[in-house]
Amino acid sequence: AQSVSQHNHHVILSEAASLELGCNYSYGGTVNLFWYVQYPGQHLQLLLKYFSGDPLVKGIKGFEAEFIKSKFSFNLRKPSVQWSDTAEYFCAVNRGLTNAGKSTFGDGTTLTVKP
Amino acid sequence: DAGVIQSPRHEVTEMGQEVTLRCKPISGHDYLFWYRQTMMRGLELLIYFNNNVPIDDSGMPEDRFSAKMPNASFSTLKIQPSEPRDSAVYFCASRTAGGWGTDTQYFGPGTRLTVL
């Protein structure tokens, strides 16, 4: 069974610091990769996704992620975080091509940005 | 579109009572997912449907949990009898069938369930 690992459970940064959240998955075939964000008290919403083409994907609010197939990774980055980025971030993977229904989510990383 | 709609937004009940959570997916979406989120266990997929048919219910914790999707615009998750350890936020999500798995899941606002 495929799994998704998010190595950092809780990250604390000061405003303007750079961010990188790790995500690794175990499935060896074609995958579609997602980052979702959950702001305090809200539901999950899509931040960005990758399914083909340029492995560097840009999302909303200045976030980007890089798909490195050889490392089975899809790390999320932002050069300068803001207090409003405080949230929980989930990496998710589903299998491509077969239109498999479900996504496998990581355990999430809680980001706290200090003003 | 109003997005995925869930009701109620909050539910407080006593142990042993039946709880029914409701979800209306986005019109035209073929997949519907039920998740549970807790501090201890994170986000767990309970069950998902494709075209109203349950595809994978391996995440349903036990027989006390059941889910139905009688039509394309409505699904329920029922817990009977409820227990304190069922306290969590339950999310419903939906997505289209197209795009070979590339399509985004759209999440509802969640139902915060507290079982006393």
Short mmCIF file of N, CA and C in Angstrom, two decimals, chain A residues 15-93:
data_model
loop_
_atom_site.label_atom_id
_atom_site.label_comp_id
_atom_site.label_asym_id
_atom_site.label_seq_id
_atom_site.Cartn_x
_atom_site.Cartn_y
_atom_site.Cartn_z
N GLU A 15 8.38 35.44 11.00
CA GLU A 15 8.00 36.05 9.72
C GLU A 15 9.23 36.36 8.88
N ALA A 16 9.10 36.17 7.59
CA ALA A 16 10.14 36.41 6.60
C ALA A 16 11.14 35.27 6.48
N ALA A 17 11.04 34.29 7.36
CA ALA A 17 11.92 33.13 7.24
C ALA A 17 11.48 32.29 6.05
N SER A 18 12.40 31.48 5.54
CA SER A 18 12.07 30.59 4.43
C SER A 18 11.53 29.28 4.97
N LEU A 19 10.68 28.67 4.18
CA LEU A 19 9.97 27.46 4.61
C LEU A 19 10.24 26.33 3.63
N GLU A 20 10.47 25.15 4.18
CA GLU A 20 10.46 23.94 3.36
C GLU A 20 9.86 22.83 4.19
N LEU A 21 8.78 22.25 3.69
CA LEU A 21 8.13 21.12 4.36
C LEU A 21 8.33 19.88 3.50
N GLY A 22 8.78 18.82 4.15
CA GLY A 22 9.09 17.61 3.41
C GLY A 22 7.89 16.70 3.21
N CYS A 23 7.87 16.02 2.07
CA CYS A 23 6.85 15.03 1.77
C CYS A 23 7.48 13.95 0.92
N ASN A 24 7.38 12.72 1.38
CA ASN A 24 7.85 11.57 0.61
C ASN A 24 6.73 10.55 0.50
N TYR A 25 6.69 9.87 -0.63
CA TYR A 25 5.66 8.87 -0.83
C TYR A 25 6.31 7.57 -1.25
N SER A 26 5.54 6.49 -1.17
CA SER A 26 6.16 5.18 -1.39
C SER A 26 5.76 4.54 -2.71
N TYR A 27 4.79 5.06 -3.41
CA TYR A 27 4.30 4.40 -4.61
C TYR A 27 5.23 4.63 -5.78
N GLY A 28 5.57 3.58 -6.52
CA GLY A 28 6.55 3.68 -7.58
C GLY A 28 6.02 4.02 -8.95
N GLY A 29 4.73 4.00 -9.14
CA GLY A 29 4.17 4.27 -10.45
C GLY A 29 3.90 5.74 -10.67
N THR A 30 3.11 6.01 -11.67
CA THR A 30 2.73 7.40 -11.95
C THR A 30 1.83 7.92 -10.84
N VAL A 31 2.17 9.09 -10.37
CA VAL A 31 1.42 9.66 -9.24
C VAL A 31 0.97 11.08 -9.54
N ASN A 32 -0.07 11.47 -8.87
CA ASN A 32 -0.50 12.87 -8.83
C ASN A 32 -0.29 13.34 -7.40
N LEU A 33 0.24 14.52 -7.26
CA LEU A 33 0.68 14.99 -5.94
C LEU A 33 0.00 16.31 -5.60
N PHE A 34 -0.39 16.44 -4.35
CA PHE A 34 -1.15 17.60 -3.92
C PHE A 34 -0.60 18.11 -2.59
N TRP A 35 -0.71 19.41 -2.40
CA TRP A 35 -0.57 20.00 -1.08
C TRP A 35 -1.87 20.72 -0.76
N TYR A 36 -2.42 20.40 0.40
CA TYR A 36 -3.61 21.07 0.90
C TYR A 36 -3.23 21.86 2.15
N VAL A 37 -3.97 22.92 2.40
CA VAL A 37 -3.74 23.73 3.59
C VAL A 37 -5.03 23.83 4.38
N GLN A 38 -4.90 23.79 5.68
CA GLN A 38 -6.06 23.93 6.56
C GLN A 38 -5.76 25.04 7.56
N TYR A 39 -6.39 26.20 7.36
CA TYR A 39 -6.23 27.30 8.29
C TYR A 39 -7.04 27.02 9.55
N PRO A 40 -6.64 27.60 10.66
CA PRO A 40 -7.31 27.29 11.93
C PRO A 40 -8.82 27.41 11.84
N GLY A 41 -9.49 26.35 12.21
CA GLY A 41 -10.95 26.34 12.23
C GLY A 41 -11.60 26.21 10.87
N GLN A 42 -10.81 25.97 9.85
CA GLN A 42 -11.38 25.88 8.50
C GLN A 42 -11.17 24.49 7.91
N HIS A 43 -11.73 24.29 6.71
CA HIS A 43 -11.58 23.01 6.04
C HIS A 43 -10.33 23.01 5.15
N LEU A 44 -9.97 21.85 4.68
CA LEU A 44 -8.82 21.74 3.79
C LEU A 44 -9.13 22.37 2.43
N GLN A 45 -8.14 23.02 1.88
CA GLN A 45 -8.29 23.57 0.54
C GLN A 45 -6.97 23.39 -0.19
N LEU A 46 -7.10 23.31 -1.52
CA LEU A 46 -5.92 23.02 -2.34
C LEU A 46 -4.95 24.19 -2.36
N LEU A 47 -3.68 23.88 -2.20
CA LEU A 47 -2.62 24.87 -2.28
C LEU A 47 -1.97 24.81 -3.67
N LEU A 48 -1.64 23.59 -4.09
CA LEU A 48 -1.08 23.36 -5.42
C LEU A 48 -1.11 21.87 -5.71
N LYS A 49 -0.88 21.54 -6.99
CA LYS A 49 -0.85 20.13 -7.36
C LYS A 49 0.07 19.92 -8.54
N TYR A 50 0.56 18.69 -8.66
CA TYR A 50 1.39 18.32 -9.79
C TYR A 50 0.85 17.03 -10.38
N PHE A 51 0.76 16.98 -11.73
CA PHE A 51 0.44 15.71 -12.36
C PHE A 51 1.29 15.44 -13.60
N SER A 52 1.87 16.46 -14.19
CA SER A 52 2.75 16.23 -15.33
C SER A 52 3.46 17.54 -15.65
N GLY A 53 4.45 17.45 -16.55
CA GLY A 53 5.11 18.65 -17.01
C GLY A 53 6.18 19.14 -16.07
N ASP A 54 6.33 20.44 -16.00
CA ASP A 54 7.38 21.06 -15.20
C ASP A 54 7.27 20.57 -13.75
N PRO A 55 8.35 19.96 -13.22
CA PRO A 55 8.27 19.44 -11.86
C PRO A 55 8.22 20.51 -10.79
N LEU A 56 8.49 21.74 -11.16
CA LEU A 56 8.37 22.84 -10.19
C LEU A 56 7.00 23.49 -10.39
N VAL A 57 6.17 23.34 -9.37
CA VAL A 57 4.80 23.79 -9.46
C VAL A 57 4.60 25.01 -8.57
N LYS A 58 3.94 25.99 -9.10
CA LYS A 58 3.64 27.18 -8.30
C LYS A 58 2.16 27.19 -7.93
N GLY A 59 1.91 27.52 -6.68
CA GLY A 59 0.55 27.55 -6.20
C GLY A 59 0.15 28.94 -5.74
N ILE A 60 -0.88 28.95 -4.93
CA ILE A 60 -1.38 30.23 -4.44
C ILE A 60 -0.50 30.76 -3.31
N LYS A 61 -0.59 32.03 -3.06
CA LYS A 61 0.04 32.70 -1.92
C LYS A 61 1.56 32.53 -1.90
N GLY A 62 2.17 32.39 -3.04
CA GLY A 62 3.62 32.34 -3.11
C GLY A 62 4.25 31.00 -2.81
N PHE A 63 3.43 29.98 -2.65
CA PHE A 63 3.95 28.64 -2.39
C PHE A 63 4.37 27.96 -3.69
N GLU A 64 5.34 27.09 -3.59
CA GLU A 64 5.74 26.26 -4.71
C GLU A 64 6.17 24.90 -4.18
N ALA A 65 6.20 23.92 -5.05
CA ALA A 65 6.65 22.59 -4.66
C ALA A 65 7.40 21.98 -5.82
N GLU A 66 8.37 21.16 -5.50
CA GLU A 66 9.17 20.51 -6.53
C GLU A 66 9.02 19.01 -6.43
N PHE A 67 8.67 18.41 -7.55
CA PHE A 67 8.55 16.95 -7.65
C PHE A 67 9.91 16.42 -8.08
N ILE A 68 10.50 15.59 -7.25
CA ILE A 68 11.75 14.92 -7.59
C ILE A 68 11.47 13.43 -7.62
N LYS A 69 11.30 12.92 -8.82
CA LYS A 69 10.86 11.54 -8.98
C LYS A 69 11.85 10.55 -8.37
N SER A 70 13.14 10.82 -8.56
CA SER A 70 14.15 9.89 -8.08
C SER A 70 14.18 9.80 -6.57
N LYS A 71 13.68 10.83 -5.91
CA LYS A 71 13.66 10.85 -4.46
C LYS A 71 12.26 10.59 -3.90
N PHE A 72 11.29 10.36 -4.77
CA PHE A 72 9.91 10.17 -4.35
C PHE A 72 9.48 11.30 -3.41
N SER A 73 9.84 12.51 -3.79
CA SER A 73 9.55 13.63 -2.90
C SER A 73 8.76 14.73 -3.60
N PHE A 74 8.08 15.49 -2.79
CA PHE A 74 7.28 16.62 -3.28
C PHE A 74 7.26 17.66 -2.17
N ASN A 75 8.39 18.31 -1.98
CA ASN A 75 8.54 19.25 -0.87
C ASN A 75 7.90 20.60 -1.18
N LEU A 76 7.32 21.16 -0.17
CA LEU A 76 6.65 22.47 -0.28
C LEU A 76 7.60 23.56 0.18
N ARG A 77 7.62 24.67 -0.55
CA ARG A 77 8.54 25.75 -0.19
C ARG A 77 7.84 27.11 -0.29
N LYS A 78 8.36 28.02 0.50
CA LYS A 78 7.96 29.43 0.37
C LYS A 78 9.15 30.25 0.83
N PRO A 79 9.60 31.21 0.03
CA PRO A 79 10.81 31.95 0.38
C PRO A 79 10.68 32.84 1.61
N SER A 80 9.47 33.34 1.87
CA SER A 80 9.31 34.27 2.99
C SER A 80 7.90 34.10 3.56
N VAL A 81 7.81 33.50 4.73
CA VAL A 81 6.49 33.21 5.28
C VAL A 81 5.91 34.44 5.99
N GLN A 82 4.59 34.42 6.09
CA GLN A 82 3.88 35.48 6.79
C GLN A 82 3.09 34.87 7.94
N TRP A 83 2.71 35.71 8.86
CA TRP A 83 1.93 35.25 10.01
C TRP A 83 0.67 34.52 9.54
N SER A 84 0.09 34.99 8.44
CA SER A 84 -1.16 34.41 7.94
C SER A 84 -0.95 33.01 7.34
N ASP A 85 0.30 32.57 7.22
CA ASP A 85 0.56 31.21 6.74
C ASP A 85 0.44 30.17 7.85
N THR A 86 0.21 30.63 9.06
CA THR A 86 0.01 29.70 10.17
C THR A 86 -1.17 28.79 9.84
N ALA A 87 -0.91 27.49 9.78
CA ALA A 87 -1.93 26.55 9.33
C ALA A 87 -1.35 25.14 9.43
N GLU A 88 -2.18 24.17 9.08
CA GLU A 88 -1.69 22.81 8.96
C GLU A 88 -1.64 22.46 7.47
N TYR A 89 -0.56 21.81 7.09
CA TYR A 89 -0.31 21.52 5.68
C TYR A 89 -0.28 20.00 5.48
N PHE A 90 -1.03 19.55 4.48
CA PHE A 90 -1.13 18.13 4.19
C PHE A 90 -0.65 17.84 2.78
N CYS A 91 0.21 16.85 2.68
CA CYS A 91 0.62 16.34 1.39
C CYS A 91 -0.27 15.14 1.05
N ALA A 92 -0.65 14.99 -0.20
CA ALA A 92 -1.51 13.88 -0.60
C ALA A 92 -1.05 13.33 -1.95
N VAL A 93 -1.26 12.04 -2.11
CA VAL A 93 -0.83 11.35 -3.33
C VAL A 93 -1.95 10.45 -3.81
#
